[in-house]
XYZ file of C-alpha atoms in Angstrom:
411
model
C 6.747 8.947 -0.393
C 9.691 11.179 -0.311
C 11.793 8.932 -2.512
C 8.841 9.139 -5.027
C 8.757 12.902 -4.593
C 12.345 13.695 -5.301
C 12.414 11.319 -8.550
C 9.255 13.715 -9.366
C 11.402 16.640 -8.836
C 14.757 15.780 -10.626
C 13.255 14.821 -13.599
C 11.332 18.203 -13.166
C 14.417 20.255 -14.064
C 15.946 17.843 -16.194
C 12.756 19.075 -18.096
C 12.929 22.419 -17.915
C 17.006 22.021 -18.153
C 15.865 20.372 -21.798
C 13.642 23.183 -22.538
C 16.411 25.752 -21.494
C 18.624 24.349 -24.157
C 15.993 24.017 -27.036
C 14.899 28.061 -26.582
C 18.521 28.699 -26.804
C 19.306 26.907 -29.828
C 16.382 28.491 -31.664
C 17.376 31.968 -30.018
C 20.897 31.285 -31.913
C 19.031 30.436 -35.017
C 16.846 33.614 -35.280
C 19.856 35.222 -34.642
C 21.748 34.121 -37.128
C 18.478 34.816 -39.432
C 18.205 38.437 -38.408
C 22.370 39.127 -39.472
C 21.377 37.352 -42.923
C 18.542 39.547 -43.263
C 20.345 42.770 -42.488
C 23.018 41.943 -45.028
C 20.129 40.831 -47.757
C 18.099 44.335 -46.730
C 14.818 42.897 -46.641
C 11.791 44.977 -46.040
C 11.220 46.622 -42.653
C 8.352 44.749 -41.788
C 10.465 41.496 -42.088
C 12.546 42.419 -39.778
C 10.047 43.707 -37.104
C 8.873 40.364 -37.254
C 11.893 38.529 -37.025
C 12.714 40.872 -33.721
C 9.179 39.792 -32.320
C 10.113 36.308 -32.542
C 13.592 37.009 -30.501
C 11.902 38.694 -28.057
C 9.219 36.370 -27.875
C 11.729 32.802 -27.088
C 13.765 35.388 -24.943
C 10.615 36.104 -22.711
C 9.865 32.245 -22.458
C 13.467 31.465 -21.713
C 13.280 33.928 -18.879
C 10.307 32.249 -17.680
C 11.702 28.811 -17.638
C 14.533 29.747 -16.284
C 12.376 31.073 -13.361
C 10.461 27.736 -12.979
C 13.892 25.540 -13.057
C 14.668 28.140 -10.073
C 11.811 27.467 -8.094
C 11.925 23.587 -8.915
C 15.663 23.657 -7.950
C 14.700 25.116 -4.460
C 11.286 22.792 -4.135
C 14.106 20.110 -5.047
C 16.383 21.252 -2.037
C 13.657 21.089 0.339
C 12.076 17.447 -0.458
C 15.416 16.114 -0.342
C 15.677 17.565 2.980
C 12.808 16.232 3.829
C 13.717 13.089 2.036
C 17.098 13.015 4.512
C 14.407 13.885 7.684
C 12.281 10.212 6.987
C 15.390 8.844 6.077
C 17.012 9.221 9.540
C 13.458 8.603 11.254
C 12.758 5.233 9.170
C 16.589 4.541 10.703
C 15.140 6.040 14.052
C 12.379 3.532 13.763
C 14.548 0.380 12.828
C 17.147 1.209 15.623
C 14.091 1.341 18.257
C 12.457 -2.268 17.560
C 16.005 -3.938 17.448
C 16.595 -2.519 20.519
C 13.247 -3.395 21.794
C 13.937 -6.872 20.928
C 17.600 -7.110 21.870
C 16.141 -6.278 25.196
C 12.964 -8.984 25.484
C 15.413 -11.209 27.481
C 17.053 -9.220 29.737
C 15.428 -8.727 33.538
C 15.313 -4.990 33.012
C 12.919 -4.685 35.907
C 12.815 -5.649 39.883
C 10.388 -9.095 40.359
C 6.772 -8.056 41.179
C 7.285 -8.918 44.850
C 10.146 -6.819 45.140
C 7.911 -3.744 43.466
C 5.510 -4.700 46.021
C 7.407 -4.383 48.908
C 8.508 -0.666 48.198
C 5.307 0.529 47.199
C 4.768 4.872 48.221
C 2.149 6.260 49.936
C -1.386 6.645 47.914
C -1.570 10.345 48.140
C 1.426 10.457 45.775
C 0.737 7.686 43.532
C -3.268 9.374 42.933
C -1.294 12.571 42.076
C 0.665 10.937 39.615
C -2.033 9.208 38.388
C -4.611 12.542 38.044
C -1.469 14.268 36.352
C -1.050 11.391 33.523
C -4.777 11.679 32.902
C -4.270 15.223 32.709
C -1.945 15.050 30.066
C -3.475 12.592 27.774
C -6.871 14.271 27.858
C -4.727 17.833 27.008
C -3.458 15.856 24.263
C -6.894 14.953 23.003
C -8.673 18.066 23.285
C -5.456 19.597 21.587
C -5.951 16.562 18.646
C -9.698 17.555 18.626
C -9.038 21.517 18.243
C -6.614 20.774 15.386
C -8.993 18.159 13.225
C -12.523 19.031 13.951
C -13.079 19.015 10.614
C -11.912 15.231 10.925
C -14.954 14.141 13.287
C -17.767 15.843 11.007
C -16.226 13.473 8.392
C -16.400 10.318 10.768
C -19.998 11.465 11.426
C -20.812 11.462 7.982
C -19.311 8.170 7.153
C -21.527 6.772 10.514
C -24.734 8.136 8.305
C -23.746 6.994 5.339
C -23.181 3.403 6.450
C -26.789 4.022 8.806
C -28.429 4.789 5.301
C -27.090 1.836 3.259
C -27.940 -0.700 6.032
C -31.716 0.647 6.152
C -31.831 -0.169 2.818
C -30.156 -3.235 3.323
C -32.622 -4.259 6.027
C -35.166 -3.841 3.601
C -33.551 -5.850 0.837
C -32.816 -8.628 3.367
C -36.686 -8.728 4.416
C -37.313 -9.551 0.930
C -35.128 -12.811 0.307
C -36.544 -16.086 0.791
C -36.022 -17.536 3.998
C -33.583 -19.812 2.644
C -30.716 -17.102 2.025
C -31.430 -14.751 5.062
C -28.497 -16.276 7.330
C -27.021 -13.038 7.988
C -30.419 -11.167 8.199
C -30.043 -10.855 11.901
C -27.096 -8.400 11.514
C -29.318 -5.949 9.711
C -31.905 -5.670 12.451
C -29.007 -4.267 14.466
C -28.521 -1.191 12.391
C -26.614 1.295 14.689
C -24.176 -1.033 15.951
C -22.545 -2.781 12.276
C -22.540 1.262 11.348
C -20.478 2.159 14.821
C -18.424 -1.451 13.592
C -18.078 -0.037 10.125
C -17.100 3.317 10.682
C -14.994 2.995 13.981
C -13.252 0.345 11.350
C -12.601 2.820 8.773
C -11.517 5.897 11.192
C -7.811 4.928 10.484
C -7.376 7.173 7.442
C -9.692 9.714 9.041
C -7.724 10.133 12.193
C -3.894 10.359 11.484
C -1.347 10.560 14.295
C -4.379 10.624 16.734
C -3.157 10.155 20.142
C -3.734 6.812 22.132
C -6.748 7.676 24.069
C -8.631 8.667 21.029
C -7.964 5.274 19.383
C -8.921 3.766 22.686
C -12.396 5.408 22.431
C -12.860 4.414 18.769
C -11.820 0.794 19.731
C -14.623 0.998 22.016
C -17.230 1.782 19.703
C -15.907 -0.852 17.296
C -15.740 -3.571 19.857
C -18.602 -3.329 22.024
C -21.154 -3.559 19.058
C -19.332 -6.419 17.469
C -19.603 -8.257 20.903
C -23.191 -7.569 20.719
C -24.056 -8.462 17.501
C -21.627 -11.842 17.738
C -23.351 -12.943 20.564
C -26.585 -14.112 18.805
C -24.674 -15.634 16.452
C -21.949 -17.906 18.538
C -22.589 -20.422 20.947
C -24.049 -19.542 24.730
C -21.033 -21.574 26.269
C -18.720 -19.377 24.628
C -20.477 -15.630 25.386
C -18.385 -15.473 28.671
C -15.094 -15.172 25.937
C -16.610 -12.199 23.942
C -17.643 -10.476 27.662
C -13.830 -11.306 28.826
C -12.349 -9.047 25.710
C -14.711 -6.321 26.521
C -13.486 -6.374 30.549
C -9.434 -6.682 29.094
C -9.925 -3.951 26.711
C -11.455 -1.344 29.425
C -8.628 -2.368 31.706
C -6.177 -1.248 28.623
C -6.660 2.340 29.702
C -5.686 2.722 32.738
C -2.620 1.260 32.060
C -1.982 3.955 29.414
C -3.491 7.031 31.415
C -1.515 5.346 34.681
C 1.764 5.207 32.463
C 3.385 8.129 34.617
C 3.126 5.992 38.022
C 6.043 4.056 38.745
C 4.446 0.076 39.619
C 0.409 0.548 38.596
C 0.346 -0.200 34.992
C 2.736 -3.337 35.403
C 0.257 -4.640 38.166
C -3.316 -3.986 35.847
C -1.345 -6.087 33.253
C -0.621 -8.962 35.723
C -4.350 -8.573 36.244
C -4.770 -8.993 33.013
C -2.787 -11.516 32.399
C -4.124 -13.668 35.141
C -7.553 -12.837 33.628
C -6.439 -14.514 30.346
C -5.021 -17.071 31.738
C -8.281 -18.133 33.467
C -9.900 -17.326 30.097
C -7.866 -19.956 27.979
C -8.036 -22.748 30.730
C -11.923 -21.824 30.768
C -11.988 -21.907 26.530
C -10.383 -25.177 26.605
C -12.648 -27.511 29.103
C -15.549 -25.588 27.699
C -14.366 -26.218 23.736
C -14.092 -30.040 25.259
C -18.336 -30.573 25.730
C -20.889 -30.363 23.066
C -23.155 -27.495 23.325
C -25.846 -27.721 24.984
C -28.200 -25.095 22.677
C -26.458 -25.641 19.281
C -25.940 -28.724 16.888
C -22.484 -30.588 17.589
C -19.848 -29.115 15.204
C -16.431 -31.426 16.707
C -13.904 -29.963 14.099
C -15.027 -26.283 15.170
C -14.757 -27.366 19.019
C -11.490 -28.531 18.069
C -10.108 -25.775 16.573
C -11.366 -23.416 19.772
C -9.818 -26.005 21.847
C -6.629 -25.276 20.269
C -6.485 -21.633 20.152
C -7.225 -22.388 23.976
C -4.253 -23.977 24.669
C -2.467 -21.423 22.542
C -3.666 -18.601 24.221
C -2.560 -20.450 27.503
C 0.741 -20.926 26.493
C 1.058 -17.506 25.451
C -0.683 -15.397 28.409
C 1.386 -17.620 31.120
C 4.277 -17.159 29.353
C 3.523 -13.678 29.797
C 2.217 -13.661 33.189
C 5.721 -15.518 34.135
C 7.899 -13.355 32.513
C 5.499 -9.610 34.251
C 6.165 -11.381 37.539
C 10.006 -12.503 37.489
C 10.720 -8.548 35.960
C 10.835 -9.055 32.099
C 9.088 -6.877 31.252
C 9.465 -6.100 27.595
C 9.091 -9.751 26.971
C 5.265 -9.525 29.289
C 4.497 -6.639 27.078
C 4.722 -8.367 23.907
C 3.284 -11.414 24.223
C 0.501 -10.059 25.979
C -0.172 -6.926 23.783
C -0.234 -9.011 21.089
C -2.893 -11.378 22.449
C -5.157 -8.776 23.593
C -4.808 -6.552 20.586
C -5.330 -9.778 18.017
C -8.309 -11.012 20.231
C -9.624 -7.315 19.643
C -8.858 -7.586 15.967
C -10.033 -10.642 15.136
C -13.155 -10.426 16.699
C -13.661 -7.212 14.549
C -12.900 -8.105 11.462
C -14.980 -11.394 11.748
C -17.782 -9.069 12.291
C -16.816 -6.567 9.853
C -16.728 -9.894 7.237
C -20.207 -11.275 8.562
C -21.820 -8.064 7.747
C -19.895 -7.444 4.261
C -21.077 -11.349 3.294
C -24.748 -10.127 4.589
C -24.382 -7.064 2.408
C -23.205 -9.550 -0.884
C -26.157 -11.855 -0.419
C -28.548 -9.521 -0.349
C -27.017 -7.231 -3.366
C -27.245 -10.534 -5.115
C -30.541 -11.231 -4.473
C -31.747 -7.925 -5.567
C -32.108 -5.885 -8.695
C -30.284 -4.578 -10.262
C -27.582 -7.932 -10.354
C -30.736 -10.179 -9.361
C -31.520 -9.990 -13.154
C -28.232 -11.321 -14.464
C -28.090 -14.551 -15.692
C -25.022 -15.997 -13.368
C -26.191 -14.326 -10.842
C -29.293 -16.178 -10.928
C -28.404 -19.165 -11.826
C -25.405 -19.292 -9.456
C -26.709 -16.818 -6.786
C -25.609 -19.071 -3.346
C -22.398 -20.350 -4.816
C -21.606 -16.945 -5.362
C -22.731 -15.513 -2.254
C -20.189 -18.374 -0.494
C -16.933 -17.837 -3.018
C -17.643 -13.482 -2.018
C -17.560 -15.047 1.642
C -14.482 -17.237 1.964
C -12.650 -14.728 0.169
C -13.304 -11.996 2.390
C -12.588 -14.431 5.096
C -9.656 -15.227 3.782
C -8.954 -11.695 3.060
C -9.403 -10.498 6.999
C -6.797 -13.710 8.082
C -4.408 -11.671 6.005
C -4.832 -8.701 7.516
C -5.332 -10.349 11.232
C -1.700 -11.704 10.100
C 0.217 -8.909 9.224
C -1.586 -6.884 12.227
C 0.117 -9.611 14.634
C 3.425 -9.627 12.643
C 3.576 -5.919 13.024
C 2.469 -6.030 17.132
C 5.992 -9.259 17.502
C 7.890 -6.654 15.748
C 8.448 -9.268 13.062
C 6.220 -7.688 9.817
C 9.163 -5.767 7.891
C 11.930 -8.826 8.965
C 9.129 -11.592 7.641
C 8.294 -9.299 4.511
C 11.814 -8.921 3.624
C 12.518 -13.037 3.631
C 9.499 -12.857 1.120
């Protein structure tokens, strides 16, 4: 960071300050050596010599000097740069504060009063084609600037293509016994679009929103279709919901510019969800009907239903009666955690796939542990990577409340 940086660079010239102060206190001394030899007249070539030498520390004085003058003015500019994140960090803090001093107040008319004064459609579809105008300039502007970016993502998407072939292969070879997640592997180009879409966050910095959007979509839609072999058929409608929510995210950002039409897609939304959780809970309530009875996992589904429910009417209530913010961030942070958490539960499913079958292979198939201890193993890898994705599932939702550097700093 920029702290980090101008540590680096102070202690840079202390350096070279140091190495000012040595050459000059041998500089005295061969001084004071040449005088002695004048008055002692010692041969000529002695004192050629002892003039080389002078010369010789006065040259590298010169040129430290010049690198404590350059390191002074790379000095002045990261601490200018230090005072620019400084004041943006401040910029940052002074935002969410205000963002959350203003989750209570009605900042906005009720929905039926929007209603009432809505403007002709001519103007609201050239407000509309104008915001999408704008965002797509700002993508093919993004795409210009970091082509170089996407042929990276493309080779990471055949990378993780060519290590799931040989996965596949490795998996074919188990004994039934241990080939739970072998399913995921038949499925090759979706868990790579998973993987990589996954990993585009250092590849794409300060992308704008619709270019997340579309990498969102290639992460999500092939988790949904590889999860839905592997959950029960009662609860497929759920993973089809977060698909239907997460297309209806756009057009709230590319209708961002119109006055009333983003506010009333997210009370669509939010109705949506709220049909969703009431739908999660009666159907976490019954046994399935085409999988064994598990009651502590229909439990636990019944009560994220309720949560959700609680959450996405608290939401739709506060949309309709014009608080906004507060609608905002309660249901942002549903949607966005659904998305999340039904990504990284792939993401861990495929990694625990990857770990059994590494384990039942050479070249760790031959180790002793491993083959004595091979399933137990294979289960430890998986609970902590489950573990592991709660984490990050928690600090994702911590940072979407607004509530991640407040929490962290209690810690």
């Amino acid at each position: 960071g920029p702290l980090v940086g101008l540590g680096a660079q102070r202690r840079r010239v202390h350096d070279l300050e140091r190495y000012i102060g040595q050459l000059d206190g041998l500089a005295k001394t061969w001084d004071q050596t040449l005088a002695v030899a004048n008055e002692s007249s010692v041969p000529p070539e002695v004192l050629g010599g002892i003039d080389s030498v002078r010369r010789e520390i006065g040259q590298a004085r010169d040129a430290v000097e010049k690198q404590r003058g350059r390191a002074l003015a790379l000095q002045a500019r990261v601490g200018v740069q230090d005072s620019r994140a400084a004041n943006a960090l401040m910029s940052i803090d002074q935002a969410r504060e205000s963002a959350l001093d203003r989750l209570f107040l009605g900042e906005s008319a009720p929905i039926w009063n929007i209603i009432t004064g809505v403007r002709d459609a001519p103007g609201l579809r050239a407000e509309t084609l104008h915001s999408f105008a704008r965002q797509w300039d700002a993508l093919r502007t993004y795409t210009d600037r970091q082509a170089p970016r996407f042929v990276l993502a493309m080779g990471l998407f055949a990378v993780f293509m060519a290590c799931l072939y040989a996965t596949r292969r490795g998996a074919r070879r188990l004994p039934s016994g241990e080939t739970a997640g072998a399913p995921l592997f038949e499925m090759p180009v979706a868990v790579a679009l998973v993987l990589s879409s996954s990993s585009s966050g250092w590849i794409f910095p300060q992308a704008p929103r619709i270019l997340w959007m579309m990498l969102g979509a290639l992460a999500l839609v092939p988790a949904v279709l590889i999860l839905r072999r592997r959950v029960w058929s009662e609860l497929r409608p759920l993973l089809y919901a977060l698909i239907v929510f997460f297309f209806l995210d756009p057009l709230r950002l590319l209708t961002a510019a119109v006055e009333f039409l983003p506010r009333m897609i997210f009370l669509g939304e939010l109705c949506g969800a709220v049909g969703i959780s009431i739908w999660l809970v009666r159907a976490a309530g019954r046994p399935p009907r085409t999988a064994p009875d598990q009651p502590r996992t229909r439990k636990f589904m019944k009560s994220i239903g309720y949560l959700t429910l609680a959450i996405s009417s608290s939401a739709l209530a506060a949309n309709v009666f014009g608080y906004v913010a507060l609608a905002i961030l309660l249901g942002n942070t549903l949607l966005q955690s659904g998305y999340l958490g039904l990504i990284l539960h792939t993401v861990v499913e495929v990694l625990a796939g990857v770990v059994t079958v590494a384990l039942g292979t050479r070249p760790l198939a031959t180790l002793t542990i491993v083959n004595r201890h091979r399933l137990l193993l294979a289960r430890r890898i998986h609970w902590g990577l489950r573990w592991s994705a709660l984490g990050l599932w928690v600090v994702a939702v911590l940072q979407q409340l607004l509530l991640r550097d407040s929490v962290f700093g209690a810690l």
